[in-house]
């Protein structure tokens, strides 16, 4: 979370200016909260330049619930969907899609997978085996654990359904290609506990009668995310974060910042044989930079010493090993410089 935003929240937590009470006390049915909700939606719309035919929803249950909700709402009997596997989160999305498809007599296909290469890269366009009749093509825009990212959207005729949990609002999107975008807010957008869902109007259909009301996108579209009590605090923070991004020059501005941060770190990795990037250079993520050291002992030592230098959270995910530096929107440029300097010192002592 950007420091300026933490400070603003701190200033406003006791009383939201003019409201006479805290956001934590406010009814989700109050006029003031409805204004906040409308402003947050507007912030999302402005940043992504969303056309009128896209709905913006603030739900709960995380991206993980969207793994199920997406096929529950978009995939019906006799239909098929393509899934592109680029990491653990895509695999989880696929697993849930299979459950829905099996029950409904629909089909889920794997259009491509880079698992045999430890998910170190994004598939090339010629490696995508897409079904021309697929209802949607699901992909994970940024692979949080493996440190790979689609540099541009997969090319396909069907609408894209994208898990953008770890790079939402980090760069502009070609929105027309998307039918559905979902993202847990907790990385680039706000606190944990809100899930942003953006869905194109023509993808909303009559769902099977036994689908739980809360799992039907139409419920939340009709009620503007107020069917039940939403995460009011989370939505308030998203509103503030959207304004912060806007002030930095919108998604183009934040993308430039993110590119600069990532480039500095990748340059440091490429400058020596001591550090080795996990991701193939053409698939590198600007959000999560994954790298290895010559052996696991040194990696453990690196994490320990880095933590002592206030460089926290660098241990890679257990499925990948090594190190992972997450450079989400709020992470400051100075933090990257500090990490790179620490890396140089560590190599000098241990290389
Ligand atoms: N997809 C991706 C790409 C993620 O990075 C994460 C969380 N790190 C998830 C899905 C799961 O999100 P949630 O915890 O919001 O369910």
XYZ file of C-alpha atoms and ligand atoms in Angstrom:
367
model
C 0.000 0.000 0.000
C 1.464 3.417 -0.894
C 2.515 5.341 2.224
C 0.443 8.365 1.212
C -2.651 6.173 1.133
C -1.930 4.598 4.500
C -1.649 8.096 5.883
C -4.914 9.165 4.284
C -6.689 6.110 5.701
C -5.208 6.825 9.106
C -6.465 10.414 8.958
C -9.922 9.350 7.852
C -10.460 6.186 9.859
C -12.010 7.930 12.875
C -14.295 10.084 10.798
C -14.688 10.128 7.065
C -14.696 13.861 6.261
C -18.212 15.225 6.614
C -19.770 11.829 7.372
C -19.849 12.084 11.165
C -18.671 8.491 11.454
C -16.010 6.008 10.398
C -16.211 3.996 7.180
C -16.092 1.029 9.570
C -19.388 2.116 11.114
C -21.252 3.149 8.008
C -24.239 1.258 6.611
C -23.691 -0.112 3.141
C -27.158 1.264 2.372
C -26.232 4.820 3.330
C -26.045 7.554 0.724
C -22.427 8.253 1.636
C -21.387 4.661 1.060
C -23.286 4.529 -2.214
C -21.256 7.569 -3.288
C -18.024 5.789 -2.349
C -19.092 2.691 -4.267
C -20.003 4.772 -7.314
C -16.701 6.628 -7.096
C -14.710 3.376 -6.830
C -16.551 1.973 -9.834
C -15.924 5.170 -11.712
C -12.232 5.037 -10.777
C -11.943 1.522 -12.211
C -13.856 2.555 -15.335
C -11.690 5.612 -15.939
C -8.389 3.817 -15.471
C -9.262 0.903 -17.737
C -11.245 3.090 -20.156
C -14.142 0.655 -19.814
C -16.890 0.978 -22.410
C -20.512 1.122 -21.198
C -21.142 -2.540 -21.947
C -18.782 -3.717 -19.187
C -20.027 -4.146 -15.606
C -17.793 -3.551 -12.596
C -18.466 -5.692 -9.522
C -16.887 -5.734 -6.072
C -17.352 -9.233 -4.706
C -15.882 -11.454 -2.007
C -14.390 -14.925 -1.980
C -11.152 -13.959 -3.710
C -9.918 -14.877 -7.156
C -10.234 -18.466 -5.958
C -14.029 -18.241 -5.963
C -13.872 -16.802 -9.485
C -12.194 -20.032 -10.603
C -15.656 -21.564 -10.034
C -17.943 -18.611 -10.729
C -16.477 -17.969 -14.176
C -17.403 -21.389 -15.609
C -20.657 -21.493 -13.602
C -21.811 -18.353 -15.402
C -20.179 -18.746 -18.799
C -20.077 -22.435 -19.646
C -23.223 -24.436 -20.325
C -24.150 -27.917 -21.536
C -22.588 -28.883 -24.847
C -20.207 -25.916 -24.817
C -16.448 -25.759 -24.419
C -13.809 -23.454 -22.945
C -10.043 -23.280 -23.498
C -7.603 -22.910 -20.610
C -3.983 -21.860 -21.044
C -1.771 -23.216 -18.279
C 1.098 -21.017 -17.211
C 1.409 -21.790 -13.519
C -0.180 -23.011 -10.311
C -3.030 -20.515 -10.363
C -4.062 -21.477 -13.903
C -4.015 -25.101 -12.797
C -6.312 -24.305 -9.906
C -8.663 -22.426 -12.244
C -8.689 -25.444 -14.575
C -9.455 -27.862 -11.739
C -12.532 -25.878 -10.711
C -13.655 -25.455 -14.325
C -13.546 -29.237 -14.761
C -15.872 -29.720 -11.803
C -18.455 -27.391 -13.330
C -18.036 -28.746 -16.852
C -18.261 -32.410 -15.791
C -21.489 -31.805 -13.939
C -23.047 -29.850 -16.787
C -21.881 -31.898 -19.753
C -19.580 -29.152 -21.000
C -15.926 -29.441 -22.051
C -12.765 -27.814 -20.783
C -9.635 -28.115 -22.934
C -6.022 -27.303 -22.197
C -5.031 -25.068 -25.107
C -1.395 -24.972 -24.068
C 0.820 -25.649 -21.068
C 4.417 -24.837 -20.219
C 4.463 -27.092 -17.177
C 7.177 -29.343 -18.643
C 9.458 -26.297 -18.623
C 8.660 -25.482 -15.001
C 6.365 -22.729 -16.192
C 9.415 -20.622 -16.986
C 7.785 -19.063 -20.017
C 4.536 -17.998 -21.640
C 3.500 -20.073 -24.699
C 4.212 -18.645 -28.147
C 1.193 -17.821 -30.355
C 1.887 -20.904 -32.529
C 1.708 -23.144 -29.455
C -1.899 -22.241 -28.675
C -4.266 -25.001 -29.751
C -7.512 -23.046 -29.616
C -11.017 -24.245 -30.358
C -12.696 -21.775 -32.706
C -16.022 -22.426 -30.954
C -14.822 -21.981 -27.383
C -17.114 -19.848 -25.217
C -14.050 -18.244 -23.667
C -10.282 -18.602 -23.387
C -8.998 -18.468 -19.822
C -5.501 -17.253 -18.997
C -3.543 -15.884 -16.059
C -2.026 -12.568 -17.096
C 0.734 -12.655 -14.498
C 2.047 -15.801 -12.867
C 2.749 -14.655 -9.350
C 4.770 -17.676 -8.264
C 6.854 -18.248 -11.385
C 7.479 -14.615 -12.316
C 6.187 -14.763 -15.877
C 3.702 -12.421 -17.509
C 1.907 -12.233 -20.837
C 3.506 -9.308 -22.672
C 0.308 -8.911 -24.671
C -2.998 -10.768 -24.697
C -3.236 -14.252 -26.265
C -4.586 -13.982 -29.791
C -7.924 -15.703 -30.153
C -11.410 -15.205 -31.515
C -13.272 -16.091 -28.322
C -13.579 -13.564 -25.476
C -10.754 -13.714 -22.961
C -11.446 -14.630 -19.332
C -8.493 -13.406 -17.353
C -7.235 -13.935 -13.830
C -5.427 -10.614 -13.405
C -4.937 -10.915 -9.647
C -1.284 -10.028 -9.647
C -1.050 -7.395 -12.371
C -4.423 -5.660 -12.464
C -3.994 -1.889 -12.867
C -0.263 -2.219 -13.456
C -0.478 -1.430 -17.189
C -3.089 -0.580 -19.836
C -5.197 -3.411 -21.278
C -6.732 -3.903 -24.692
C -10.132 -4.133 -23.068
C -12.107 -5.086 -26.185
C -10.470 -8.511 -26.130
C -11.837 -9.336 -22.697
C -15.159 -10.846 -21.747
C -14.244 -11.277 -18.095
C -11.459 -9.995 -15.867
C -11.203 -10.881 -12.198
C -8.652 -10.049 -9.565
C -8.269 -10.233 -5.828
C -7.670 -6.620 -4.805
C -4.860 -7.321 -2.384
C -1.849 -6.807 -4.623
C -2.307 -3.644 -6.643
C -5.694 -2.328 -5.715
C -6.557 -2.407 -2.052
C -6.753 -4.602 1.031
C -7.470 -8.322 1.048
C -11.148 -9.232 1.019
C -12.497 -7.599 -2.147
C -12.484 -9.171 -5.583
C -12.838 -6.970 -8.613
C -14.860 -8.573 -11.413
C -15.352 -6.918 -14.784
C -17.760 -8.610 -17.143
C -19.006 -7.783 -20.613
C -22.749 -7.496 -20.794
C -23.338 -9.973 -23.620
C -21.707 -12.759 -21.610
C -24.432 -12.639 -18.966
C -26.961 -15.356 -19.629
C -29.811 -17.174 -17.949
C -27.982 -19.486 -15.531
C -29.234 -22.911 -14.424
C -32.017 -22.618 -11.824
C -30.072 -24.424 -9.129
C -27.159 -21.974 -9.214
C -26.861 -20.255 -5.821
C -27.989 -16.623 -5.998
C -24.656 -15.346 -4.686
C -22.761 -17.232 -7.406
C -24.697 -15.659 -10.260
C -23.001 -12.577 -11.750
C -26.420 -11.211 -12.694
C -27.356 -10.920 -9.004
C -24.479 -8.514 -8.455
C -24.928 -6.685 -11.740
C -28.605 -5.985 -10.970
C -27.867 -4.770 -7.439
C -24.623 -2.893 -8.213
C -22.652 -5.091 -5.801
C -25.179 -4.394 -3.020
C -27.112 -7.671 -2.977
C -25.647 -8.312 0.451
C -23.140 -6.438 2.601
C -20.027 -5.845 0.543
C -16.559 -5.177 1.936
C -17.216 -1.498 2.581
C -13.754 -0.676 3.895
C -12.072 -2.468 1.000
C -14.164 -0.613 -1.567
C -13.337 2.709 0.115
C -9.610 1.898 -0.145
C -9.952 0.860 -3.802
C -11.521 4.253 -4.476
C -8.534 6.002 -2.885
C -6.021 3.772 -4.722
C -7.679 4.472 -8.090
C -7.322 8.210 -7.459
C -3.651 7.690 -6.552
C -3.025 5.818 -9.831
C -4.869 8.515 -11.763
C -2.614 11.170 -10.235
C 0.453 9.193 -11.313
C -0.677 9.419 -14.929
C -3.184 6.576 -15.020
C -2.213 3.118 -16.241
C 0.330 4.465 -18.708
C 2.039 6.346 -15.892
C 2.042 3.417 -13.497
C 3.246 1.084 -16.291
C 6.272 3.325 -16.907
C 7.104 3.239 -13.200
C 6.695 -0.534 -13.085
C 8.864 -1.030 -16.172
C 11.612 1.103 -14.726
C 11.583 -0.780 -11.419
C 11.635 -4.201 -13.079
C 14.357 -3.216 -15.572
C 16.721 -2.153 -12.794
C 16.332 -5.508 -11.085
C 16.586 -7.619 -14.255
C 19.680 -5.647 -15.303
C 21.268 -6.493 -11.949
C 20.425 -10.185 -12.425
C 21.768 -10.235 -16.003
C 24.968 -8.407 -15.047
C 26.432 -11.474 -13.330
C 26.410 -15.284 -13.410
C 25.922 -15.363 -9.659
C 22.218 -14.556 -10.086
C 20.067 -16.447 -12.619
C 16.563 -15.393 -13.603
C 13.942 -18.176 -13.538
C 11.714 -16.746 -16.278
C 12.690 -16.762 -19.963
C 13.628 -13.171 -20.881
C 10.675 -12.728 -23.264
C 8.222 -13.837 -20.563
C 9.540 -11.858 -17.625
C 7.064 -10.395 -15.190
C 7.232 -6.771 -14.144
C 5.441 -7.632 -10.933
C 7.280 -10.684 -9.599
C 10.967 -11.140 -10.342
C 12.114 -14.699 -9.662
C 15.781 -15.626 -9.501
C 18.203 -18.221 -8.211
C 21.615 -18.198 -6.571
C 24.325 -20.812 -7.152
C 22.948 -23.112 -4.428
C 20.142 -23.423 -1.882
C 22.428 -22.719 1.062
C 23.289 -19.331 -0.405
C 19.628 -18.678 -1.124
C 18.741 -19.287 2.532
C 21.554 -17.052 3.639
C 20.464 -14.360 1.171
C 16.917 -14.330 2.541
C 18.167 -14.189 6.133
C 20.608 -11.348 5.556
C 18.197 -9.429 3.323
C 15.519 -9.599 6.038
C 18.037 -8.193 8.510
C 18.510 -5.310 6.039
C 14.723 -4.638 6.069
C 14.332 -6.303 2.661
C 11.538 -8.659 3.616
C 9.484 -11.289 1.786
C 12.119 -12.417 -0.717
C 11.806 -16.160 -0.232
C 10.463 -17.761 -3.409
C 7.349 -19.917 -3.393
C 8.022 -23.523 -2.389
C 6.999 -24.825 -5.838
C 9.675 -22.710 -7.531
C 12.370 -22.229 -4.900
C 14.946 -19.473 -5.053
C 14.054 -15.847 -4.547
C 11.129 -13.708 -5.571
C 10.937 -9.935 -5.406
C 7.415 -8.572 -5.800
C 7.305 -5.087 -7.272
C 3.607 -4.286 -7.102
C 2.370 -0.777 -7.892
C 2.977 0.534 -4.385
C 6.553 -0.740 -4.136
C 8.867 2.274 -4.325
C 11.777 2.764 -6.718
C 14.062 3.314 -3.714
C 13.203 -0.195 -2.560
C 14.496 -1.624 -5.851
C 17.715 0.389 -5.551
C 18.168 -0.881 -1.990
C 17.667 -4.487 -3.123
C 20.099 -4.156 -6.028
C 22.729 -2.648 -3.773
C 22.241 -5.471 -1.276
C 22.578 -8.023 -4.110
C 25.914 -6.522 -5.188
C 27.259 -6.579 -1.643
C 26.065 -10.146 -1.115
C 27.772 -11.299 -4.296
C 31.017 -9.551 -3.366
C 31.060 -11.404 -0.045
C 29.871 -14.787 -1.310
C 30.502 -14.926 -5.034
N -4.566 -15.956 -8.971
C -3.366 -15.362 -8.868
C -2.603 -15.027 -10.113
C -2.835 -15.050 -7.599
O -1.641 -14.467 -7.497
C -3.598 -15.371 -6.455
C -3.148 -15.031 -5.068
N -1.880 -14.776 -4.847
C -4.823 -16.012 -6.620
C -5.292 -16.269 -7.891
C -5.677 -16.388 -5.446
O -6.289 -15.252 -4.996
P -7.224 -15.191 -3.722
O -6.346 -15.412 -2.535
O -7.764 -13.795 -3.797
O -8.264 -16.235 -3.861
